[in-house]
Short mmCIF file of C-alpha atoms and ligand atoms in Angstrom, two decimals:
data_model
loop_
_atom_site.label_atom_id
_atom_site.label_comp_id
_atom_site.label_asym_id
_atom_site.label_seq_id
_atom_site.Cartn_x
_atom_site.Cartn_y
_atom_site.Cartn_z
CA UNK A 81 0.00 0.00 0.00
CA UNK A 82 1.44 3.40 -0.84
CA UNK A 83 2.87 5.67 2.18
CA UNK A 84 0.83 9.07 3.01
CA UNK A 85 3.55 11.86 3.67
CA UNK A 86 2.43 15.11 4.81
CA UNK A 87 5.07 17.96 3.71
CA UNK A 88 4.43 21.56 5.71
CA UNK A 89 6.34 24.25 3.52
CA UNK A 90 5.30 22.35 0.71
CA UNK A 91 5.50 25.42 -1.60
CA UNK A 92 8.85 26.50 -0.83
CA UNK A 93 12.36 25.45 -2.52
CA UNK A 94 12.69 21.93 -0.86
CA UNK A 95 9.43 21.41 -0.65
CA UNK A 96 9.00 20.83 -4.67
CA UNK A 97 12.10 18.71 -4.85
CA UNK A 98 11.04 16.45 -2.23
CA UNK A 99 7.14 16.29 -3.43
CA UNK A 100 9.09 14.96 -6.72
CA UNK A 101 11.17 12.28 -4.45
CA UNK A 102 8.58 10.87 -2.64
CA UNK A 103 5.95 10.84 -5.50
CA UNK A 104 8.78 8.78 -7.34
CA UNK A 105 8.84 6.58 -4.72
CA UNK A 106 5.19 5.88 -4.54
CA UNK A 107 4.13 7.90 -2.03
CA UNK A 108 0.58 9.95 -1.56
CA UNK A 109 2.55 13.68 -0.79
CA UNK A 110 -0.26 15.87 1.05
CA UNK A 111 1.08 19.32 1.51
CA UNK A 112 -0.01 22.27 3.48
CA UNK A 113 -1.12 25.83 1.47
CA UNK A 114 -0.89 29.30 3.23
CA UNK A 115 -3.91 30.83 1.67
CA UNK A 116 -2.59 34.17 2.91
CA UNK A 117 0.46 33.58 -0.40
CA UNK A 118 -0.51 34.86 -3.40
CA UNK A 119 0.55 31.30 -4.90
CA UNK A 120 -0.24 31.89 -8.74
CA UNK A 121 3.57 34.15 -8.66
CA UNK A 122 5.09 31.07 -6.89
CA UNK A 123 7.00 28.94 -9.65
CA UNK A 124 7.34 26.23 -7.14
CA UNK A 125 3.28 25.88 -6.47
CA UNK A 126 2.44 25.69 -10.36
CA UNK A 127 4.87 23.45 -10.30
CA UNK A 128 2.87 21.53 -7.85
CA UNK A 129 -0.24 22.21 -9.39
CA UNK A 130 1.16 20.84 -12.88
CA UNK A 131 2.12 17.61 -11.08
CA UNK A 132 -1.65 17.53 -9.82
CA UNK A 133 -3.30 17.87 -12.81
CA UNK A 134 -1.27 15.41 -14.55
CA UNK A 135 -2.88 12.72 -11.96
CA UNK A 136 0.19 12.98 -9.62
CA UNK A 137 -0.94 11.70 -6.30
CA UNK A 138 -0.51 14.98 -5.05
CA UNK A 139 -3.30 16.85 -2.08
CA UNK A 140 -2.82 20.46 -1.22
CA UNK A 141 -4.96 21.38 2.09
CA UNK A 142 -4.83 24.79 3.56
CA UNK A 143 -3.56 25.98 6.85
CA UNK A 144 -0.61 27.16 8.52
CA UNK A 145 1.99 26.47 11.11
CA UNK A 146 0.29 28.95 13.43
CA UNK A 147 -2.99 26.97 14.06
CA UNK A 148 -3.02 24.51 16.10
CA UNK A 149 -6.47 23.11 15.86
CA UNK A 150 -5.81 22.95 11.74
CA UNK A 151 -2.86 20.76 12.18
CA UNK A 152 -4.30 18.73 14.69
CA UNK A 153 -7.24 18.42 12.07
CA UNK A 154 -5.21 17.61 9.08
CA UNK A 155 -2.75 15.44 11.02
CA UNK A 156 -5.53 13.64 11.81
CA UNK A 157 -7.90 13.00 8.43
CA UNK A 158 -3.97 12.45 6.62
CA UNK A 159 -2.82 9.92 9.13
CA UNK A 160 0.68 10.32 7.58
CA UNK A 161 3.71 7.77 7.82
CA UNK A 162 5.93 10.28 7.83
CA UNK A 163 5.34 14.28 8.16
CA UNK A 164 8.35 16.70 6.78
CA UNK A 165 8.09 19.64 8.67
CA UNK A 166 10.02 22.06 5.88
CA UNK A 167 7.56 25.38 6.78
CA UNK A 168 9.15 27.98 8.24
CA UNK A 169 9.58 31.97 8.09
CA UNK A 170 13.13 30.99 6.68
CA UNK A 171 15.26 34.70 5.73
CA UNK A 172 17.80 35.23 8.35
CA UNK A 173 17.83 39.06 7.70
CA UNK A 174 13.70 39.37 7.86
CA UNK A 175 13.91 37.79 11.87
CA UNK A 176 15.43 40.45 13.14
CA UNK A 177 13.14 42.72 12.22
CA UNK A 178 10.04 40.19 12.79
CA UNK A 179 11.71 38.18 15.42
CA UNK A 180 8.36 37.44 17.26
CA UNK A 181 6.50 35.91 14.35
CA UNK A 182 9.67 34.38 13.03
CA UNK A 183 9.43 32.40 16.77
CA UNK A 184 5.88 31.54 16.79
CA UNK A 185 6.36 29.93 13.44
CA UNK A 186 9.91 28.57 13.26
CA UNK A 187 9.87 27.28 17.15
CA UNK A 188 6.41 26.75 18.04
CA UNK A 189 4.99 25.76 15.28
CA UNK A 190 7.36 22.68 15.11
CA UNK A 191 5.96 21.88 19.22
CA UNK A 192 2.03 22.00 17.58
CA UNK A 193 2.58 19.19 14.94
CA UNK A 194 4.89 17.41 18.00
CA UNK A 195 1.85 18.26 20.17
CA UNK A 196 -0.88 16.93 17.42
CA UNK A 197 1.21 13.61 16.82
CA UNK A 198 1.31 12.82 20.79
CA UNK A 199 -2.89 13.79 21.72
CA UNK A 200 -3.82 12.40 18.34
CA UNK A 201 -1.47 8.97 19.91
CA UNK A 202 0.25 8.66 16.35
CA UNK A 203 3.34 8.50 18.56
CA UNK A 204 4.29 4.67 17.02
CA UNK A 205 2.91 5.29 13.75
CA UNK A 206 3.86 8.77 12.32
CA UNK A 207 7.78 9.73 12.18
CA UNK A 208 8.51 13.47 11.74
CA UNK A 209 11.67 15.03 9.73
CA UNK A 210 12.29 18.38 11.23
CA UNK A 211 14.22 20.79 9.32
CA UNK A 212 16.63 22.18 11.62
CA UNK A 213 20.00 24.50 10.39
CA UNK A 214 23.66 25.21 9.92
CA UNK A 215 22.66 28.65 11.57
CA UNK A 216 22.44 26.47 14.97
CA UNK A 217 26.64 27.07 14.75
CA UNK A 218 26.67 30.95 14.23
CA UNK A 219 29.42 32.20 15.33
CA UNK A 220 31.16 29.15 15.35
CA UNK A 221 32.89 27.62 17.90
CA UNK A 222 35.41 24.99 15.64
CA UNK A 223 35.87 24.39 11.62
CA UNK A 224 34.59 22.15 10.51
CA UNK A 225 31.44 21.80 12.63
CA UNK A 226 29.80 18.21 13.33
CA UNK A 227 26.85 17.22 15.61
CA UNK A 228 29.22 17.32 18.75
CA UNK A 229 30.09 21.35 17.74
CA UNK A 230 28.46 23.65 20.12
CA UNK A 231 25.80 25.99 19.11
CA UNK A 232 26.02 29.48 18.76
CA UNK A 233 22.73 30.87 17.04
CA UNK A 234 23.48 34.56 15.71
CA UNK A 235 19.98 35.75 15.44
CA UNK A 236 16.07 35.31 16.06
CA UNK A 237 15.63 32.64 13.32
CA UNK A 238 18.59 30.44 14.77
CA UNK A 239 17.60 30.78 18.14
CA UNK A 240 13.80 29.52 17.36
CA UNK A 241 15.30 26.83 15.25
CA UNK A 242 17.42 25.84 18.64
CA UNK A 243 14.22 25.69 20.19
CA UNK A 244 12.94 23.30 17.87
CA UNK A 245 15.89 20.96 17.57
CA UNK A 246 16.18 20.42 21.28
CA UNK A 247 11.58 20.07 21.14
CA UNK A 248 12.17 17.49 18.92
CA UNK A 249 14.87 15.33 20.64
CA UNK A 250 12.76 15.54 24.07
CA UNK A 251 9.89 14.55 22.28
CA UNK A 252 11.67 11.40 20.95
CA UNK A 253 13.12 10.78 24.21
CA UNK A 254 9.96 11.83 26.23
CA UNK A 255 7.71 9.64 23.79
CA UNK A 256 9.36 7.67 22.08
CA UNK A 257 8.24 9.92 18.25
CA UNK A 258 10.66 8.96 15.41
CA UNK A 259 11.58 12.61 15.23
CA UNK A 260 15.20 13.31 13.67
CA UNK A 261 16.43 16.95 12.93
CA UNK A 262 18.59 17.40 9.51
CA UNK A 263 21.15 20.32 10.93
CA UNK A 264 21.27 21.07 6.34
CA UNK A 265 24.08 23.78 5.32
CA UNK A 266 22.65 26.33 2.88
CA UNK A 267 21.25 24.52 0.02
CA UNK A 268 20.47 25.94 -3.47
CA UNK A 269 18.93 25.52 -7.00
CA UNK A 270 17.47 27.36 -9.61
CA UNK A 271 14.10 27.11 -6.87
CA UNK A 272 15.58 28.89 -4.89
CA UNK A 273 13.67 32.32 -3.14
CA UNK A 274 15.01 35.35 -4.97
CA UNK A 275 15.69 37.20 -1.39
CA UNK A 276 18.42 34.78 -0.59
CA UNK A 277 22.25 35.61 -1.84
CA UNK A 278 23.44 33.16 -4.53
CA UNK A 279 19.94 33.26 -6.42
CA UNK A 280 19.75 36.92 -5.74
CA UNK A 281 23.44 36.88 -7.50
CA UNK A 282 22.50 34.71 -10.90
CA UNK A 283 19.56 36.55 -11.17
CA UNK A 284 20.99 39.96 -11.38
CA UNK A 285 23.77 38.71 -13.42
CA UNK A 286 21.38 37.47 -15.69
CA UNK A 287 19.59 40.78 -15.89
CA UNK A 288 22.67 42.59 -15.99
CA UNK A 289 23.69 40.34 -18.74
CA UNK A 290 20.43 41.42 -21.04
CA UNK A 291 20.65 45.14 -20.16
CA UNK A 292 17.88 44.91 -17.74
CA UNK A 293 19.97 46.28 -14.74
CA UNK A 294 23.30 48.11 -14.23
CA UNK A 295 24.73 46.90 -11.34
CA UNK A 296 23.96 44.51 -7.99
CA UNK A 297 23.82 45.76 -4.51
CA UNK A 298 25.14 43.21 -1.99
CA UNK A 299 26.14 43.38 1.81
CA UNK A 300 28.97 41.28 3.30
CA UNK A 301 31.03 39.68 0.42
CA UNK A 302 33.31 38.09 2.99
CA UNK A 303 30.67 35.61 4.44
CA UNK A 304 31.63 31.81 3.90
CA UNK A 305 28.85 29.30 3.31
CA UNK A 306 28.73 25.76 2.31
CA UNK A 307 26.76 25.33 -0.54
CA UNK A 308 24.90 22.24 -1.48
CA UNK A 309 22.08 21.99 -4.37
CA UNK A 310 18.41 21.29 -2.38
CA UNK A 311 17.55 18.35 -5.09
CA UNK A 312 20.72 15.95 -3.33
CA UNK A 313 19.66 17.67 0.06
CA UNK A 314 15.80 16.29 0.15
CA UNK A 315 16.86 12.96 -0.45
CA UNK A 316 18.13 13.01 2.92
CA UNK A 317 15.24 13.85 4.57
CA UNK A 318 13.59 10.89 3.15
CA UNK A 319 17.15 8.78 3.83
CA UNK A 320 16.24 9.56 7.50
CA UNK A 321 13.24 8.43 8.15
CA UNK A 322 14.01 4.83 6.59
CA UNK A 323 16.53 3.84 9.10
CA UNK A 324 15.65 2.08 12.13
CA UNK A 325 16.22 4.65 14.75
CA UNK A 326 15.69 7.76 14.74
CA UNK A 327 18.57 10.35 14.91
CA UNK A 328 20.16 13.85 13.95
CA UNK A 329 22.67 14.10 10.95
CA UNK A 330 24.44 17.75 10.12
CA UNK A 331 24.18 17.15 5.98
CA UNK A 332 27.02 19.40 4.08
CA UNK A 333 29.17 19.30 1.04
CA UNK A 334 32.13 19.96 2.96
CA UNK A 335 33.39 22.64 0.40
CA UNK A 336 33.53 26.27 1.35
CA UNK A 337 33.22 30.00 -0.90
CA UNK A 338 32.65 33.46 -0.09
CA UNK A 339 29.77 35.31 -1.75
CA UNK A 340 32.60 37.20 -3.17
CA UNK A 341 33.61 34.05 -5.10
CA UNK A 342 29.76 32.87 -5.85
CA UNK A 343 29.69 36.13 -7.78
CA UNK A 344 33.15 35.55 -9.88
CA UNK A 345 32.16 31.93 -10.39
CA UNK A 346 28.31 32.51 -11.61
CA UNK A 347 30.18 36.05 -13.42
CA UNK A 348 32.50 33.08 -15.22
CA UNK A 349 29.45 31.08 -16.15
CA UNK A 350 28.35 33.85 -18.64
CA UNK A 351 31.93 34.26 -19.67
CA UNK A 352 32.24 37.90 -17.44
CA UNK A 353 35.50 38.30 -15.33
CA UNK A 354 34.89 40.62 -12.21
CA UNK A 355 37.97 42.58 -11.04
CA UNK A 356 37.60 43.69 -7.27
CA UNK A 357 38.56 47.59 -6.13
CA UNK A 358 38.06 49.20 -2.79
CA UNK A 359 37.48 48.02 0.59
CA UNK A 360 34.34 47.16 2.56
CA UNK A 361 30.90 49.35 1.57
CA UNK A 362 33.58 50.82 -1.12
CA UNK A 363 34.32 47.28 -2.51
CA UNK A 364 33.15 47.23 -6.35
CA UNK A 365 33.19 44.70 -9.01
CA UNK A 366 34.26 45.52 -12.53
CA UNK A 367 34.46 43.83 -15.59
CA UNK A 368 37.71 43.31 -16.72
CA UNK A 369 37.15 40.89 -19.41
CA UNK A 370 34.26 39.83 -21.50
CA UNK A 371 35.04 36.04 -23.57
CA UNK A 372 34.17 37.01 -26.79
CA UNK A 373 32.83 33.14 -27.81
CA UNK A 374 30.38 33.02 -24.84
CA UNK A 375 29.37 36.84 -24.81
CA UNK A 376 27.63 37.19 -28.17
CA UNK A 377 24.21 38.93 -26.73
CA UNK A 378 25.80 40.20 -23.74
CA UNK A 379 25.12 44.02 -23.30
CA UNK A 380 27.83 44.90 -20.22
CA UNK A 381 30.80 46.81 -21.46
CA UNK A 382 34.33 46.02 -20.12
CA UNK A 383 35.21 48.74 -17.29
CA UNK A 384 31.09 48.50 -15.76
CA UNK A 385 30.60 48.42 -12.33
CA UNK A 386 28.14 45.75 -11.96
CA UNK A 387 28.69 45.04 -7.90
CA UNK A 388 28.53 47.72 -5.39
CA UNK A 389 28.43 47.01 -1.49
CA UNK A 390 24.82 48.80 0.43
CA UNK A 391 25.25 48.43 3.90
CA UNK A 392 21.70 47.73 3.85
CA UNK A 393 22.50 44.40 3.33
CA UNK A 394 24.20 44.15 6.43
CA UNK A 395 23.05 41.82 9.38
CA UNK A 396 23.11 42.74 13.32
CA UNK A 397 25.20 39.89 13.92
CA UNK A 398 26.54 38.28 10.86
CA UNK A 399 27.75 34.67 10.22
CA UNK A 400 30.81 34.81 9.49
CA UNK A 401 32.14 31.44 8.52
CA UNK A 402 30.31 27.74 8.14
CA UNK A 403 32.09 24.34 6.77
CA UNK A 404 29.99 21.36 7.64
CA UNK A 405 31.47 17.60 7.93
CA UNK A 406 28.76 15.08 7.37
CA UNK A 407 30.81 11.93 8.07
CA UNK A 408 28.10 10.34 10.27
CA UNK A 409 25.55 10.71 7.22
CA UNK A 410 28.20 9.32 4.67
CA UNK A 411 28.29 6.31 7.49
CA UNK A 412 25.23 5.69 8.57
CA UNK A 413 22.83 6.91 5.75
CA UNK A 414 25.05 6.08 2.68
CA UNK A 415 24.65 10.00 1.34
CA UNK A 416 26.79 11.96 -0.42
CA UNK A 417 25.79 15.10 -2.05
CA UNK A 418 25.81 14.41 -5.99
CA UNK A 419 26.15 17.77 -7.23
CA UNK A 420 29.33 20.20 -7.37
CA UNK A 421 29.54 23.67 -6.72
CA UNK A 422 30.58 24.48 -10.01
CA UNK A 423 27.36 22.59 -11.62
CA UNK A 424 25.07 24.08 -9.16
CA UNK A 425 26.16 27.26 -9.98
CA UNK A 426 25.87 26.71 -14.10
CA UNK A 427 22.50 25.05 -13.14
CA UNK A 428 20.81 27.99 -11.44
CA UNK A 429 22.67 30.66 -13.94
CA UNK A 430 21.23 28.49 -16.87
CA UNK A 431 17.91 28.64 -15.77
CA UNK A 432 18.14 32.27 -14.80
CA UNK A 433 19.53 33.48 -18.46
CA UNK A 434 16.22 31.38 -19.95
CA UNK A 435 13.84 32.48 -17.73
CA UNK A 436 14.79 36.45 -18.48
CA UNK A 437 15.00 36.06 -22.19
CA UNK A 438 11.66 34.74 -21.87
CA UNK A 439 10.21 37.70 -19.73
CA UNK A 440 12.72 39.85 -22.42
CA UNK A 441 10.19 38.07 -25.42
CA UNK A 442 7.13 38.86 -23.46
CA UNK A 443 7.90 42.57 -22.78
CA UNK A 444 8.88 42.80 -26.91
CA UNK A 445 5.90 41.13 -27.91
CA UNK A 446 3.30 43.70 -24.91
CA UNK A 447 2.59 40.39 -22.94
CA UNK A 448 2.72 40.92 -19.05
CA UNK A 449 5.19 38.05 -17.15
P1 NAP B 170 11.54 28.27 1.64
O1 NAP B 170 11.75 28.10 0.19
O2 NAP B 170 11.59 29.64 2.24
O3 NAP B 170 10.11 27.63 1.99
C1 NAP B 170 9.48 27.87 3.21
C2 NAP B 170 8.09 27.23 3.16
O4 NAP B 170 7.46 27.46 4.42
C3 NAP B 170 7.17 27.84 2.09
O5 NAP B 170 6.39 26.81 1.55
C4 NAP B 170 6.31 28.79 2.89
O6 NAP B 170 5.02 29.00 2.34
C5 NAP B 170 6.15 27.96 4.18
N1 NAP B 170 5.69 28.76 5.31
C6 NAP B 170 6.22 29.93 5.76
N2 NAP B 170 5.52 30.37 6.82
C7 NAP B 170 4.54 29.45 7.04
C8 NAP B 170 3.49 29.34 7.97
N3 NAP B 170 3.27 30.28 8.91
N4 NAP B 170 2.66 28.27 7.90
C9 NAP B 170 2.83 27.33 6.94
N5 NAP B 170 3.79 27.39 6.01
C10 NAP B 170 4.64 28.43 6.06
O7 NAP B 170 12.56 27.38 2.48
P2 NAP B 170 13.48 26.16 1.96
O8 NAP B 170 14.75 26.72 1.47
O9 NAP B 170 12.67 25.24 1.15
O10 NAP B 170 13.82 25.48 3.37
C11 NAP B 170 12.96 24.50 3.93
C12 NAP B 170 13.20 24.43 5.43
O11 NAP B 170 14.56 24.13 5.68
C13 NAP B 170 12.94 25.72 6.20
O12 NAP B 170 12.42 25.35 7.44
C14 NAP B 170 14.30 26.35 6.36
O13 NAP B 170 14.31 27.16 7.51
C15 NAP B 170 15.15 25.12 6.52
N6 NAP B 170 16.53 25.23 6.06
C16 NAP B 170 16.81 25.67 4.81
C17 NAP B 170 18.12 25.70 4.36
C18 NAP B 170 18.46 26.16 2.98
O14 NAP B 170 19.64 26.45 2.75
N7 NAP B 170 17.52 26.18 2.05
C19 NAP B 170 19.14 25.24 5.20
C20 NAP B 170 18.81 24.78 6.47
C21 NAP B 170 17.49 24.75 6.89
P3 NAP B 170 4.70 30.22 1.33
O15 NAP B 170 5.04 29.68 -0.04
O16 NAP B 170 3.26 30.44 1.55
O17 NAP B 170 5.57 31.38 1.74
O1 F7E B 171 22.91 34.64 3.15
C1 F7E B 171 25.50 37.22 2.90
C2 F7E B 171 24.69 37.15 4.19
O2 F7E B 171 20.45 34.93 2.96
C3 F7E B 171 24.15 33.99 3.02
C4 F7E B 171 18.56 30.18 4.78
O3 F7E B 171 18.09 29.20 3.89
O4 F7E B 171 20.73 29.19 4.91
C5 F7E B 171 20.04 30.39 4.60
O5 F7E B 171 20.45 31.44 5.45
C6 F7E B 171 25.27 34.96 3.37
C7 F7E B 171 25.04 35.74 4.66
O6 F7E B 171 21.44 32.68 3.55
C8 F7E B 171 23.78 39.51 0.72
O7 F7E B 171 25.07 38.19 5.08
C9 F7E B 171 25.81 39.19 1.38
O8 F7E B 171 26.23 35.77 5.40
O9 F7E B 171 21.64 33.49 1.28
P1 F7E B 171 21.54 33.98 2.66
P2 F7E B 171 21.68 32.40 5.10
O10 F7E B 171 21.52 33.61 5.93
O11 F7E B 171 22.97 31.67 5.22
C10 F7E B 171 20.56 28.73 6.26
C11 F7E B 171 21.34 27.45 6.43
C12 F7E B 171 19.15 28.64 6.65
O12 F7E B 171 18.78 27.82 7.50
C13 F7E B 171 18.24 29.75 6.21
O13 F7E B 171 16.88 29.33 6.24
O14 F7E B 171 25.34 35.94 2.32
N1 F7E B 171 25.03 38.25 1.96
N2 F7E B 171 25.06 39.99 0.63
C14 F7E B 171 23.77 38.41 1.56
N3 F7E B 171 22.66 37.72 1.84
C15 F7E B 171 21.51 38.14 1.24
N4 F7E B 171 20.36 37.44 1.48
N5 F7E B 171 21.47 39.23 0.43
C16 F7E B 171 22.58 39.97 0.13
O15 F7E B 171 22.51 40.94 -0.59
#
């Protein structure tokens, strides 16, 4: 009999990769719908609705991670195997200015489905995946960090996130739930939300590449991230709730860039080479070279400016610096991530130099995009 999995963020980056997982595997993927999101400007729900209409075993239900009685309803009617609990308010930057909702969601609302799946007594018969965070580390405390580093959270959305990690191992020890956080490192793809830095990067370049824009405005170039792609990332998740006990895994490629070198790198892609001048909120990028083969449309002249820092962009407290080592998921789960972090990057750049000479064609041809 197929599996029912019930996937909360369902709309969001990871949530379309791992709807396409677990429908490959079989599975009945209910997902929970904010009807307060204009969804029909969300790639990643027509996505979803494609998949529906084309007889996928795919069945949205509204709600949200702030009403209790909702997901007690839902968790109940679904009776899922296994529930992915992907929802959260998820930009860094936005918690500290909305740090209370950011905790009512990204903490508490991962205690209401824990809640719902002990006074519903799924307890033996629903396992949860909770999608906990590199941003645990922060500042961190050693390189590279493992599930024995400490935690340092840097700002509201880490700290609710802490709450949640530790909710979810006392519920499994409390209760005996199958409940197992994935502590993922940044993950990416061309899915990715448009506020977040690398997709924020090939996205401009893209522009930048057709004439649409003269220049990006970034904050802290320095910052080091891990980057995986969120397509070798969800298979995880599932990986995790197959085993026979339940557990926490940090997941990471291991590899480590600046947002300084995501720009050069995703710049190389479209055959740009970005010279760097100044220091700090001076810091520019200019084009010192353009490769003639690769650069036949391109409308940026050599000498442009195309990156300029805006303090803006700035955090309260910043991560500096996160390299993850996910030995224990190499030996326990069998994963390794699948993708590189120079085919990630040519992955979402690709996509993004499509999808604007396709909005390009519309505004040509008077069509709205
Ligand atoms: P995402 O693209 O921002 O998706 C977040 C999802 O949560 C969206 O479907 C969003 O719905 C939903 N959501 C937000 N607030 C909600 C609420 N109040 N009630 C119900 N749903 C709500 O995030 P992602 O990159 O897929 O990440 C998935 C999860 O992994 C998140 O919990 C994130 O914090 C965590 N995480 C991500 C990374 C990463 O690098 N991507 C790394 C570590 C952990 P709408 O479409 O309606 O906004
Ligand atoms: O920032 C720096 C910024 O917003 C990465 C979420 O999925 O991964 C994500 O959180 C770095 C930071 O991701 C800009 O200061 C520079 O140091 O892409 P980001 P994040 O904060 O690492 C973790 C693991 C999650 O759990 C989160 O849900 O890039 N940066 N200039 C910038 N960042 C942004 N957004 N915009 C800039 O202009």
């Amino acid at each position: 009999m197929s599996k029912n999995a019930l996937i909360t963020g369902i709309t969001g980056q990871d949530g379309s990769y791992l709807t396409e997982l677990l429908l490959s595997k079989g599975y009945h993927v209910h997902g929970i719908v904010r009807v307060s999101t204009n969804n029909r400007n969300n790639p990643n729900y027509l996505l979803l609705e494609k998949l529906r209409k084309r007889g996928e075993k795919i069945h949205l239900h509204s709600g949200d991670l702030s009403d209790s009685s909702r997901l007690t309803t839902l968790i109940s009617a679904i009776s899922p195997d296994e529930i992915y609990n992907l929802a959260a308010q998820s930009n860094v930057s936005f918690s500290f200015a909305e740090p209370k909702y950011t905790s009512d969601i990204n903490a508490i609302g991962t205690l209401r489905i824990l809640e719902a799946i002990r006074n519903l007594k799924f307890t033996s018969q629903t396992k949860l995946y909770h999608a906990s965070t590199s941003e645990l580390f922060g500042k961190a405390q050693e390189s590279p960090q493992t599930e024995t580093t400490p935690f340092y959270p840097r700002s509201p959305y880490a700290i609710a996130k802490l709450y949640s990690y530790w909710t979810v191992i006392n519920y499994r020890e409390a209760y005996d739930i199958f409940a197992c956080n994935g502590i993922l490192f940044n993950h990416e793809s061309p899915r990715r939300g448009e506020t977040f830095v690398t997709r924020k990067v090939t996205k401009a370049l893209a522009r930048i590449y057709f004439g649409l824009q003269d220049c990006l405005y970034l904050g802290n170039l320095n910052a080091k991230r891990d980057w995986g792609h969120a397509r070798d990332y969800v298979e995880m998740q599932w990986l995790m709730l197959q085993q026979k006990f339940p557990d926490d895994y940090v997941i990471a490629t291991g590899v480590q860039h600046s947002v300084r070198s995501f720009v050069e790198i995703a710049a190389s892609e479209l055959g740009l080479t970005i010279g760097w001048h100044g220091k700090d909120q001076t810091e520019v990028g200019i084009i010192e070279q353009i490769d003639s083969s690769l650069a036949q449309k391109c409308k940026i002249k050599p000498g442009q400016t195309i990156i300029r820092v805006d303090p803006q962009y700035y955090r309260p407290a910043e991560v500096e610096n996160l390299l993850g080592n996910s030995q224990k998921a190499k030996n326990n789960l069998g994963w390794t991530p699948k993708t590189s972090f120079k085919n990630l990057v040519k992955e979402m750049i690709a996509h993004d130099l499509d999808q604007t000479r396709k909005d390009l064609l519309c505004k040509e041809n008077g069509y709205e995009t």
